[in-house]
């Protein structure tokens, strides 16, 4: 499938047409797995780069039994980087939609557009609108050792109605990650990923080099993994410090409550006036409600 063979009509690419694009090199999905190709699209999987907009940290990865996953806290939005890199030509646009398996557990539905001539992985915004934390699974290992990679989004390809005569657009194939430009080791990691140019290394003849794109992404993937692992280490250290600070605050708050109760009880016994005790109970209720 090439630009000259495309008819100027709209429509979602079918499995057969996607295969034709993959064979010709006009469309690239890498790494590509046969089982993720659907009758009208391709299912994308999450990487371990999950960035919380609330904490401004990478979300810890949990290994539990045969599962690898992370927890997305209540009322938080996370940015999830896909494992797959995608390249589409100028006559195709894309649409990303959340999978039912993701929204069924409580995550909010998301949908985003993929511009023509995009190259590189995708950064998805996933929101937890519930009052409890939700599990985002990465991988499950079966009883027989088979590995199941969980999908997060369905990618649909749409033909642009009329691209003939449209000028080519030089698009910067870089990720946009909040927090980049600030100081700190984690921001340096985010900056390192954001600076990767996934379109580099292309030939100057104007014809897209699909194999070159795959090799370029494999090299970029090493950088992504390096910065992701480093970012997880830094995030873990920050979370540890925050946890100890939280414990200190809890202990201090509990000590204050005990002190208030003891003082009010002393006043009630010493003066025989239980107004102090009633006031203390009311104060404790207000403090406890405010804490919650």
PDB file of C-alpha atoms in Angstrom:
ATOM      1  CA  UNK A   1       0.000   0.000   0.000  1.00  0.00           C
ATOM      2  CA  UNK A   2       1.433   3.361  -1.030  1.00  0.00           C
ATOM      3  CA  UNK A   3       0.208   6.921  -1.410  1.00  0.00           C
ATOM      4  CA  UNK A   4      -0.457   6.385  -5.120  1.00  0.00           C
ATOM      5  CA  UNK A   5      -2.665   3.353  -4.408  1.00  0.00           C
ATOM      6  CA  UNK A   6      -4.838   5.024  -1.771  1.00  0.00           C
ATOM      7  CA  UNK A   7      -8.309   6.109  -2.851  1.00  0.00           C
ATOM      8  CA  UNK A   8      -9.404   9.564  -1.617  1.00  0.00           C
ATOM      9  CA  UNK A   9     -12.198   8.196   0.566  1.00  0.00           C
ATOM     10  CA  UNK A  10     -12.522   7.955   4.304  1.00  0.00           C
ATOM     11  CA  UNK A  11     -12.568   4.715   6.207  1.00  0.00           C
ATOM     12  CA  UNK A  12     -10.969   2.635   8.950  1.00  0.00           C
ATOM     13  CA  UNK A  13      -8.147   0.386   7.759  1.00  0.00           C
ATOM     14  CA  UNK A  14      -8.941  -3.293   8.066  1.00  0.00           C
ATOM     15  CA  UNK A  15      -6.574  -6.020   9.196  1.00  0.00           C
ATOM     16  CA  UNK A  16      -5.717  -6.800   5.561  1.00  0.00           C
ATOM     17  CA  UNK A  17      -4.916  -3.165   4.754  1.00  0.00           C
ATOM     18  CA  UNK A  18      -2.810  -2.793   7.912  1.00  0.00           C
ATOM     19  CA  UNK A  19      -0.833  -5.874   6.898  1.00  0.00           C
ATOM     20  CA  UNK A  20      -0.282  -4.361   3.450  1.00  0.00           C
ATOM     21  CA  UNK A  21       1.017  -1.177   5.059  1.00  0.00           C
ATOM     22  CA  UNK A  22       3.312  -3.154   7.353  1.00  0.00           C
ATOM     23  CA  UNK A  23       4.634  -5.190   4.414  1.00  0.00           C
ATOM     24  CA  UNK A  24       5.320  -2.119   2.268  1.00  0.00           C
ATOM     25  CA  UNK A  25       6.938  -0.291   5.188  1.00  0.00           C
ATOM     26  CA  UNK A  26       4.526   2.652   4.979  1.00  0.00           C
ATOM     27  CA  UNK A  27       3.116   1.686   8.386  1.00  0.00           C
ATOM     28  CA  UNK A  28       5.376   0.503  11.204  1.00  0.00           C
ATOM     29  CA  UNK A  29       4.395  -0.950  14.574  1.00  0.00           C
ATOM     30  CA  UNK A  30       7.411  -2.080  16.561  1.00  0.00           C
ATOM     31  CA  UNK A  31       7.699  -4.419  18.318  1.00  0.00           C
ATOM     32  CA  UNK A  32       4.916  -6.118  16.377  1.00  0.00           C
ATOM     33  CA  UNK A  33       3.040  -9.152  17.695  1.00  0.00           C
ATOM     34  CA  UNK A  34       0.567 -11.073  15.585  1.00  0.00           C
ATOM     35  CA  UNK A  35      -1.870 -11.674  18.432  1.00  0.00           C
ATOM     36  CA  UNK A  36      -2.382  -7.950  19.014  1.00  0.00           C
ATOM     37  CA  UNK A  37      -3.533  -7.255  15.455  1.00  0.00           C
ATOM     38  CA  UNK A  38      -7.340  -7.003  15.405  1.00  0.00           C
ATOM     39  CA  UNK A  39      -9.832  -6.936  12.486  1.00  0.00           C
ATOM     40  CA  UNK A  40      -9.782  -3.122  12.606  1.00  0.00           C
ATOM     41  CA  UNK A  41      -6.656  -2.014  14.465  1.00  0.00           C
ATOM     42  CA  UNK A  42      -3.865  -2.945  16.823  1.00  0.00           C
ATOM     43  CA  UNK A  43      -3.830  -3.297  20.626  1.00  0.00           C
ATOM     44  CA  UNK A  44      -1.073  -1.401  22.446  1.00  0.00           C
ATOM     45  CA  UNK A  45       0.543  -2.403  25.750  1.00  0.00           C
ATOM     46  CA  UNK A  46       1.860  -0.226  28.608  1.00  0.00           C
ATOM     47  CA  UNK A  47       5.529   0.054  29.505  1.00  0.00           C
ATOM     48  CA  UNK A  48       6.733   0.476  33.085  1.00  0.00           C
ATOM     49  CA  UNK A  49       7.004   4.237  32.533  1.00  0.00           C
ATOM     50  CA  UNK A  50       3.926   5.399  34.486  1.00  0.00           C
ATOM     51  CA  UNK A  51       4.208   9.009  35.670  1.00  0.00           C
ATOM     52  CA  UNK A  52       1.830  10.378  38.329  1.00  0.00           C
ATOM     53  CA  UNK A  53       0.640  13.966  37.844  1.00  0.00           C
ATOM     54  CA  UNK A  54      -0.292  14.200  41.537  1.00  0.00           C
ATOM     55  CA  UNK A  55       2.992  13.066  43.071  1.00  0.00           C
ATOM     56  CA  UNK A  56       5.160  14.116  40.085  1.00  0.00           C
ATOM     57  CA  UNK A  57       6.938  10.780  40.447  1.00  0.00           C
ATOM     58  CA  UNK A  58       7.087   7.496  38.576  1.00  0.00           C
ATOM     59  CA  UNK A  59       4.611   4.992  40.010  1.00  0.00           C
ATOM     60  CA  UNK A  60       6.343   1.991  41.690  1.00  0.00           C
ATOM     61  CA  UNK A  61       6.171  -1.340  39.853  1.00  0.00           C
ATOM     62  CA  UNK A  62       4.890  -4.225  41.994  1.00  0.00           C
ATOM     63  CA  UNK A  63       5.904  -7.878  41.544  1.00  0.00           C
ATOM     64  CA  UNK A  64       3.351 -10.074  43.289  1.00  0.00           C
ATOM     65  CA  UNK A  65       3.058 -13.780  42.559  1.00  0.00           C
ATOM     66  CA  UNK A  66       2.767 -14.194  38.821  1.00  0.00           C
ATOM     67  CA  UNK A  67       1.785 -10.582  38.217  1.00  0.00           C
ATOM     68  CA  UNK A  68       3.644  -7.367  37.489  1.00  0.00           C
ATOM     69  CA  UNK A  69       1.535  -4.241  37.929  1.00  0.00           C
ATOM     70  CA  UNK A  70       1.298  -0.812  39.530  1.00  0.00           C
ATOM     71  CA  UNK A  71      -1.272   0.944  41.674  1.00  0.00           C
ATOM     72  CA  UNK A  72      -2.864   4.181  40.470  1.00  0.00           C
ATOM     73  CA  UNK A  73      -4.065   6.144  43.473  1.00  0.00           C
ATOM     74  CA  UNK A  74      -7.569   7.598  43.818  1.00  0.00           C
ATOM     75  CA  UNK A  75      -8.215  10.855  41.940  1.00  0.00           C
ATOM     76  CA  UNK A  76      -4.864  10.635  40.167  1.00  0.00           C
ATOM     77  CA  UNK A  77      -3.950  10.864  36.480  1.00  0.00           C
ATOM     78  CA  UNK A  78      -0.941   8.992  35.159  1.00  0.00           C
ATOM     79  CA  UNK A  79       0.946   9.274  31.882  1.00  0.00           C
ATOM     80  CA  UNK A  80       1.680   5.837  30.456  1.00  0.00           C
ATOM     81  CA  UNK A  81       4.287   5.294  27.751  1.00  0.00           C
ATOM     82  CA  UNK A  82       3.445   2.497  25.307  1.00  0.00           C
ATOM     83  CA  UNK A  83       5.921  -0.316  24.646  1.00  0.00           C
ATOM     84  CA  UNK A  84       5.259  -0.018  20.938  1.00  0.00           C
ATOM     85  CA  UNK A  85       6.506   2.693  18.620  1.00  0.00           C
ATOM     86  CA  UNK A  86       4.275   3.633  15.689  1.00  0.00           C
ATOM     87  CA  UNK A  87       4.944   5.295  12.364  1.00  0.00           C
ATOM     88  CA  UNK A  88       2.190   6.317   9.957  1.00  0.00           C
ATOM     89  CA  UNK A  89       2.438   8.105   6.570  1.00  0.00           C
ATOM     90  CA  UNK A  90       0.894  11.435   5.614  1.00  0.00           C
ATOM     91  CA  UNK A  91      -2.296   9.896   4.214  1.00  0.00           C
ATOM     92  CA  UNK A  92      -3.234   8.072   7.439  1.00  0.00           C
ATOM     93  CA  UNK A  93      -4.370   9.439  10.804  1.00  0.00           C
ATOM     94  CA  UNK A  94      -4.972   7.430  13.939  1.00  0.00           C
ATOM     95  CA  UNK A  95      -7.299   7.272  16.918  1.00  0.00           C
ATOM     96  CA  UNK A  96      -6.442   5.775  20.296  1.00  0.00           C
ATOM     97  CA  UNK A  97      -9.254   4.507  22.515  1.00  0.00           C
ATOM     98  CA  UNK A  98      -9.187   2.857  25.924  1.00  0.00           C
ATOM     99  CA  UNK A  99      -9.825  -0.864  26.147  1.00  0.00           C
ATOM    100  CA  UNK A 100     -12.955  -2.148  27.882  1.00  0.00           C
ATOM    101  CA  UNK A 101     -10.748  -4.211  30.213  1.00  0.00           C
ATOM    102  CA  UNK A 102      -9.244  -0.940  31.479  1.00  0.00           C
ATOM    103  CA  UNK A 103     -12.462   1.043  31.956  1.00  0.00           C
ATOM    104  CA  UNK A 104     -14.244  -1.971  33.491  1.00  0.00           C
ATOM    105  CA  UNK A 105     -12.101  -1.787  36.637  1.00  0.00           C
ATOM    106  CA  UNK A 106     -12.865   1.918  37.140  1.00  0.00           C
ATOM    107  CA  UNK A 107     -10.425   3.901  34.996  1.00  0.00           C
ATOM    108  CA  UNK A 108     -11.899   6.772  33.000  1.00  0.00           C
ATOM    109  CA  UNK A 109     -12.358   6.406  29.265  1.00  0.00           C
ATOM    110  CA  UNK A 110      -9.762   8.172  27.144  1.00  0.00           C
ATOM    111  CA  UNK A 111      -9.495   8.944  23.462  1.00  0.00           C
ATOM    112  CA  UNK A 112      -6.762  10.780  21.591  1.00  0.00           C
ATOM    113  CA  UNK A 113      -5.814  11.548  18.011  1.00  0.00           C
ATOM    114  CA  UNK A 114      -2.647  10.413  16.281  1.00  0.00           C
ATOM    115  CA  UNK A 115      -1.448  12.892  13.672  1.00  0.00           C
ATOM    116  CA  UNK A 116      -0.311  11.824  10.222  1.00  0.00           C
ATOM    117  CA  UNK A 117       3.445  11.268   9.885  1.00  0.00           C
ATOM    118  CA  UNK A 118       3.857  10.512  13.589  1.00  0.00           C
ATOM    119  CA  UNK A 119       6.924   8.481  14.569  1.00  0.00           C
ATOM    120  CA  UNK A 120       7.676   7.016  17.993  1.00  0.00           C
ATOM    121  CA  UNK A 121       5.926   5.611  21.073  1.00  0.00           C
ATOM    122  CA  UNK A 122       2.783   7.166  22.508  1.00  0.00           C
ATOM    123  CA  UNK A 123       2.088   8.816  25.856  1.00  0.00           C
ATOM    124  CA  UNK A 124      -1.416   8.067  27.146  1.00  0.00           C
ATOM    125  CA  UNK A 125      -3.246   9.898  29.954  1.00  0.00           C
ATOM    126  CA  UNK A 126      -5.090   7.459  32.235  1.00  0.00           C
ATOM    127  CA  UNK A 127      -7.330   8.818  35.011  1.00  0.00           C
ATOM    128  CA  UNK A 128      -8.604   7.135  38.172  1.00  0.00           C
ATOM    129  CA  UNK A 129     -11.801   9.057  39.055  1.00  0.00           C
ATOM    130  CA  UNK A 130     -12.795   6.656  41.854  1.00  0.00           C
ATOM    131  CA  UNK A 131     -12.233   6.911  45.593  1.00  0.00           C
ATOM    132  CA  UNK A 132      -9.963   3.838  45.707  1.00  0.00           C
ATOM    133  CA  UNK A 133      -6.672   2.911  44.111  1.00  0.00           C
ATOM    134  CA  UNK A 134      -6.829   0.811  40.953  1.00  0.00           C
ATOM    135  CA  UNK A 135      -4.499  -1.846  39.588  1.00  0.00           C
ATOM    136  CA  UNK A 136      -2.867  -1.292  36.208  1.00  0.00           C
ATOM    137  CA  UNK A 137      -1.450  -4.677  35.102  1.00  0.00           C
ATOM    138  CA  UNK A 138       1.606  -5.051  32.889  1.00  0.00           C
ATOM    139  CA  UNK A 139       2.317  -8.772  32.656  1.00  0.00           C
ATOM    140  CA  UNK A 140       0.799 -12.008  33.980  1.00  0.00           C
ATOM    141  CA  UNK A 141       2.656 -15.336  33.866  1.00  0.00           C
ATOM    142  CA  UNK A 142       0.438 -18.386  33.360  1.00  0.00           C
ATOM    143  CA  UNK A 143       0.727 -21.784  35.062  1.00  0.00           C
ATOM    144  CA  UNK A 144       2.636 -23.133  32.073  1.00  0.00           C
ATOM    145  CA  UNK A 145       5.048 -20.201  32.017  1.00  0.00           C
ATOM    146  CA  UNK A 146       3.303 -18.403  29.160  1.00  0.00           C
ATOM    147  CA  UNK A 147       3.537 -14.618  29.365  1.00  0.00           C
ATOM    148  CA  UNK A 148       0.462 -12.482  28.838  1.00  0.00           C
ATOM    149  CA  UNK A 149       1.045  -8.789  28.213  1.00  0.00           C
ATOM    150  CA  UNK A 150      -1.997  -6.730  29.111  1.00  0.00           C
ATOM    151  CA  UNK A 151      -3.271  -4.196  26.602  1.00  0.00           C
ATOM    152  CA  UNK A 152      -4.258  -0.637  27.459  1.00  0.00           C
ATOM    153  CA  UNK A 153      -5.465   0.990  24.226  1.00  0.00           C
ATOM    154  CA  UNK A 154      -6.821   0.129  20.788  1.00  0.00           C
ATOM    155  CA  UNK A 155      -5.237   1.948  17.857  1.00  0.00           C
ATOM    156  CA  UNK A 156      -7.402   2.553  14.777  1.00  0.00           C
ATOM    157  CA  UNK A 157      -6.048   3.805  11.459  1.00  0.00           C
ATOM    158  CA  UNK A 158      -8.133   6.134   9.293  1.00  0.00           C
ATOM    159  CA  UNK A 159      -7.514   7.168   5.697  1.00  0.00           C
ATOM    160  CA  UNK A 160      -7.464  10.930   5.262  1.00  0.00           C
ATOM    161  CA  UNK A 161     -10.188  11.962   2.844  1.00  0.00           C
ATOM    162  CA  UNK A 162      -7.960  13.955   0.526  1.00  0.00           C
ATOM    163  CA  UNK A 163      -4.221  14.248   0.976  1.00  0.00           C
ATOM    164  CA  UNK A 164      -3.316  14.841  -2.663  1.00  0.00           C
ATOM    165  CA  UNK A 165      -1.475  18.133  -3.027  1.00  0.00           C
ATOM    166  CA  UNK A 166      -1.008  18.511   0.721  1.00  0.00           C
ATOM    167  CA  UNK A 167       2.495  19.722   1.591  1.00  0.00           C
ATOM    168  CA  UNK A 168       4.589  17.463   3.791  1.00  0.00           C
ATOM    169  CA  UNK A 169       4.922  18.676   7.362  1.00  0.00           C
ATOM    170  CA  UNK A 170       8.111  18.394   9.369  1.00  0.00           C
ATOM    171  CA  UNK A 171       6.898  17.125  12.726  1.00  0.00           C
ATOM    172  CA  UNK A 172       9.102  16.936  15.798  1.00  0.00           C
ATOM    173  CA  UNK A 173       8.845  13.313  16.878  1.00  0.00           C
ATOM    174  CA  UNK A 174       9.456  13.949  20.555  1.00  0.00           C
ATOM    175  CA  UNK A 175       7.394  13.232  23.654  1.00  0.00           C
ATOM    176  CA  UNK A 176       5.869  16.007  25.754  1.00  0.00           C
ATOM    177  CA  UNK A 177       6.335  15.181  29.437  1.00  0.00           C
ATOM    178  CA  UNK A 178       5.218  17.588  32.213  1.00  0.00           C
ATOM    179  CA  UNK A 179       7.951  18.677  34.606  1.00  0.00           C
ATOM    180  CA  UNK A 180      10.723  18.759  32.024  1.00  0.00           C
ATOM    181  CA  UNK A 181      12.915  21.795  32.522  1.00  0.00           C
ATOM    182  CA  UNK A 182      12.794  21.723  36.328  1.00  0.00           C
ATOM    183  CA  UNK A 183      15.790  20.853  38.484  1.00  0.00           C
ATOM    184  CA  UNK A 184      16.397  17.448  40.021  1.00  0.00           C
ATOM    185  CA  UNK A 185      17.474  13.937  39.036  1.00  0.00           C
ATOM    186  CA  UNK A 186      13.968  12.812  38.114  1.00  0.00           C
ATOM    187  CA  UNK A 187      13.511  15.818  35.831  1.00  0.00           C
ATOM    188  CA  UNK A 188      16.838  14.944  34.214  1.00  0.00           C
ATOM    189  CA  UNK A 189      15.470  11.466  33.498  1.00  0.00           C
ATOM    190  CA  UNK A 190      12.284  12.896  31.997  1.00  0.00           C
ATOM    191  CA  UNK A 191      14.367  15.327  29.971  1.00  0.00           C
ATOM    192  CA  UNK A 192      16.496  12.450  28.709  1.00  0.00           C
ATOM    193  CA  UNK A 193      13.420  10.663  27.363  1.00  0.00           C
ATOM    194  CA  UNK A 194      11.830  13.836  25.986  1.00  0.00           C
ATOM    195  CA  UNK A 195      14.978  14.689  24.025  1.00  0.00           C
ATOM    196  CA  UNK A 196      14.932  11.430  22.050  1.00  0.00           C
ATOM    197  CA  UNK A 197      14.256  12.141  18.389  1.00  0.00           C
ATOM    198  CA  UNK A 198      12.559   9.032  17.016  1.00  0.00           C
ATOM    199  CA  UNK A 199      12.729  10.311  13.432  1.00  0.00           C
ATOM    200  CA  UNK A 200      16.516  10.586  13.392  1.00  0.00           C
ATOM    201  CA  UNK A 201      18.588   8.374  11.123  1.00  0.00           C
ATOM    202  CA  UNK A 202      16.188   8.508   8.175  1.00  0.00           C
ATOM    203  CA  UNK A 203      17.581   8.598   4.657  1.00  0.00           C
ATOM    204  CA  UNK A 204      17.506  11.919   2.810  1.00  0.00           C
ATOM    205  CA  UNK A 205      15.927  10.508  -0.344  1.00  0.00           C
ATOM    206  CA  UNK A 206      12.463  11.200   1.033  1.00  0.00           C
ATOM    207  CA  UNK A 207      11.489   7.522   1.172  1.00  0.00           C
ATOM    208  CA  UNK A 208      10.820   6.213   4.643  1.00  0.00           C
ATOM    209  CA  UNK A 209      13.235   3.538   5.893  1.00  0.00           C
ATOM    210  CA  UNK A 210      11.130   1.155   8.006  1.00  0.00           C
ATOM    211  CA  UNK A 211      14.054  -1.062   9.009  1.00  0.00           C
ATOM    212  CA  UNK A 212      16.068   2.012   9.951  1.00  0.00           C
ATOM    213  CA  UNK A 213      13.171   3.185  12.106  1.00  0.00           C
ATOM    214  CA  UNK A 214      13.104  -0.160  13.948  1.00  0.00           C
ATOM    215  CA  UNK A 215      16.853  -0.055  14.588  1.00  0.00           C
ATOM    216  CA  UNK A 216      16.609   3.555  15.722  1.00  0.00           C
ATOM    217  CA  UNK A 217      13.806   2.700  18.138  1.00  0.00           C
ATOM    218  CA  UNK A 218      15.724  -0.251  19.588  1.00  0.00           C
ATOM    219  CA  UNK A 219      18.571   2.125  20.394  1.00  0.00           C
ATOM    220  CA  UNK A 220      16.142   4.716  21.796  1.00  0.00           C
ATOM    221  CA  UNK A 221      14.492   1.978  23.858  1.00  0.00           C
ATOM    222  CA  UNK A 222      17.791   1.363  25.669  1.00  0.00           C
ATOM    223  CA  UNK A 223      17.814   5.023  26.699  1.00  0.00           C
ATOM    224  CA  UNK A 224      14.152   4.870  27.736  1.00  0.00           C
ATOM    225  CA  UNK A 225      14.802   1.812  29.923  1.00  0.00           C
ATOM    226  CA  UNK A 226      17.894   3.395  31.457  1.00  0.00           C
ATOM    227  CA  UNK A 227      16.112   6.633  32.363  1.00  0.00           C
ATOM    228  CA  UNK A 228      12.983   4.742  33.496  1.00  0.00           C
ATOM    229  CA  UNK A 229      14.986   2.521  35.870  1.00  0.00           C
ATOM    230  CA  UNK A 230      16.880   5.535  37.177  1.00  0.00           C
ATOM    231  CA  UNK A 231      13.621   7.458  37.559  1.00  0.00           C
ATOM    232  CA  UNK A 232      12.051   4.580  39.511  1.00  0.00           C
ATOM    233  CA  UNK A 233      15.042   4.552  41.874  1.00  0.00           C
ATOM    234  CA  UNK A 234      14.778   8.300  42.498  1.00  0.00           C
ATOM    235  CA  UNK A 235      10.983   8.115  42.881  1.00  0.00           C
ATOM    236  CA  UNK A 236      11.370   5.284  45.409  1.00  0.00           C
ATOM    237  CA  UNK A 237      13.769   7.377  47.485  1.00  0.00           C
ATOM    238  CA  UNK A 238      11.405  10.363  47.422  1.00  0.00           C
ATOM    239  CA  UNK A 239       8.428   8.182  48.358  1.00  0.00           C
ATOM    240  CA  UNK A 240      10.433   6.707  51.244  1.00  0.00           C
ATOM    241  CA  UNK A 241      11.203  10.173  52.595  1.00  0.00           C
ATOM    242  CA  UNK A 242       7.579  11.233  52.208  1.00  0.00           C
ATOM    243  CA  UNK A 243       6.481   8.083  54.030  1.00  0.00           C
ATOM    244  CA  UNK A 244       8.702   8.831  57.025  1.00  0.00           C
ATOM    245  CA  UNK A 245       7.519  12.438  57.080  1.00  0.00           C
ATOM    246  CA  UNK A 246       3.926  11.175  57.026  1.00  0.00           C
ATOM    247  CA  UNK A 247       4.630   8.812  59.923  1.00  0.00           C
ATOM    248  CA  UNK A 248       6.174  11.681  61.869  1.00  0.00           C
ATOM    249  CA  UNK A 249       3.096  13.793  61.275  1.00  0.00           C
ATOM    250  CA  UNK A 250       0.796  10.947  62.345  1.00  0.00           C
ATOM    251  CA  UNK A 251       2.757  10.432  65.550  1.00  0.00           C
ATOM    252  CA  UNK A 252       2.765  14.162  66.262  1.00  0.00           C
ATOM    253  CA  UNK A 253      -0.963  14.419  65.607  1.00  0.00           C
ATOM    254  CA  UNK A 254      -1.666  11.437  67.847  1.00  0.00           C
ATOM    255  CA  UNK A 255       0.481  12.901  70.615  1.00  0.00           C
ATOM    256  CA  UNK A 256      -1.450  16.160  70.406  1.00  0.00           C
ATOM    257  CA  UNK A 257      -4.775  14.319  70.698  1.00  0.00           C
ATOM    258  CA  UNK A 258      -3.584  12.387  73.752  1.00  0.00           C
ATOM    259  CA  UNK A 259      -2.333  15.604  75.325  1.00  0.00           C
ATOM    260  CA  UNK A 260      -5.667  17.354  74.747  1.00  0.00           C
ATOM    261  CA  UNK A 261      -7.637  14.438  76.234  1.00  0.00           C
ATOM    262  CA  UNK A 262      -5.388  14.269  79.302  1.00  0.00           C
ATOM    263  CA  UNK A 263      -5.578  18.010  79.894  1.00  0.00           C
ATOM    264  CA  UNK A 264      -9.355  18.173  79.544  1.00  0.00           C
ATOM    265  CA  UNK A 265      -9.765  15.144  81.818  1.00  0.00           C
ATOM    266  CA  UNK A 266      -7.558  16.786  84.435  1.00  0.00           C
ATOM    267  CA  UNK A 267      -9.575  19.992  84.258  1.00  0.00           C
ATOM    268  CA  UNK A 268     -12.835  18.077  84.650  1.00  0.00           C
ATOM    269  CA  UNK A 269     -11.612  16.159  87.722  1.00  0.00           C
ATOM    270  CA  UNK A 270      -9.848  19.116  89.346  1.00  0.00           C
ATOM    271  CA  UNK A 271     -12.709  21.590  89.054  1.00  0.00           C
ATOM    272  CA  UNK A 272     -15.652  19.234  88.817  1.00  0.00           C
ATOM    273  CA  UNK A 273     -16.725  21.007  85.667  1.00  0.00           C
ATOM    274  CA  UNK A 274     -17.327  18.553  82.840  1.00  0.00           C
ATOM    275  CA  UNK A 275     -17.726  21.431  80.403  1.00  0.00           C
ATOM    276  CA  UNK A 276     -13.997  21.085  79.789  1.00  0.00           C
ATOM    277  CA  UNK A 277     -14.451  17.405  78.931  1.00  0.00           C
ATOM    278  CA  UNK A 278     -17.375  18.138  76.587  1.00  0.00           C
ATOM    279  CA  UNK A 279     -15.396  20.894  74.903  1.00  0.00           C
ATOM    280  CA  UNK A 280     -12.432  18.534  74.587  1.00  0.00           C
ATOM    281  CA  UNK A 281     -14.622  15.874  72.964  1.00  0.00           C
ATOM    282  CA  UNK A 282     -15.994  18.438  70.528  1.00  0.00           C
ATOM    283  CA  UNK A 283     -12.469  19.647  69.730  1.00  0.00           C
ATOM    284  CA  UNK A 284     -11.273  16.080  69.172  1.00  0.00           C
ATOM    285  CA  UNK A 285     -14.188  15.460  66.822  1.00  0.00           C
ATOM    286  CA  UNK A 286     -13.395  18.573  64.817  1.00  0.00           C
ATOM    287  CA  UNK A 287      -9.681  17.651  64.637  1.00  0.00           C
ATOM    288  CA  UNK A 288     -10.407  14.076  63.631  1.00  0.00           C
ATOM    289  CA  UNK A 289     -12.909  15.157  60.950  1.00  0.00           C
ATOM    290  CA  UNK A 290     -10.466  17.739  59.603  1.00  0.00           C
ATOM    291  CA  UNK A 291      -7.703  15.129  59.516  1.00  0.00           C
ATOM    292  CA  UNK A 292      -9.892  12.758  57.532  1.00  0.00           C
TER     293      UNK A 292
END
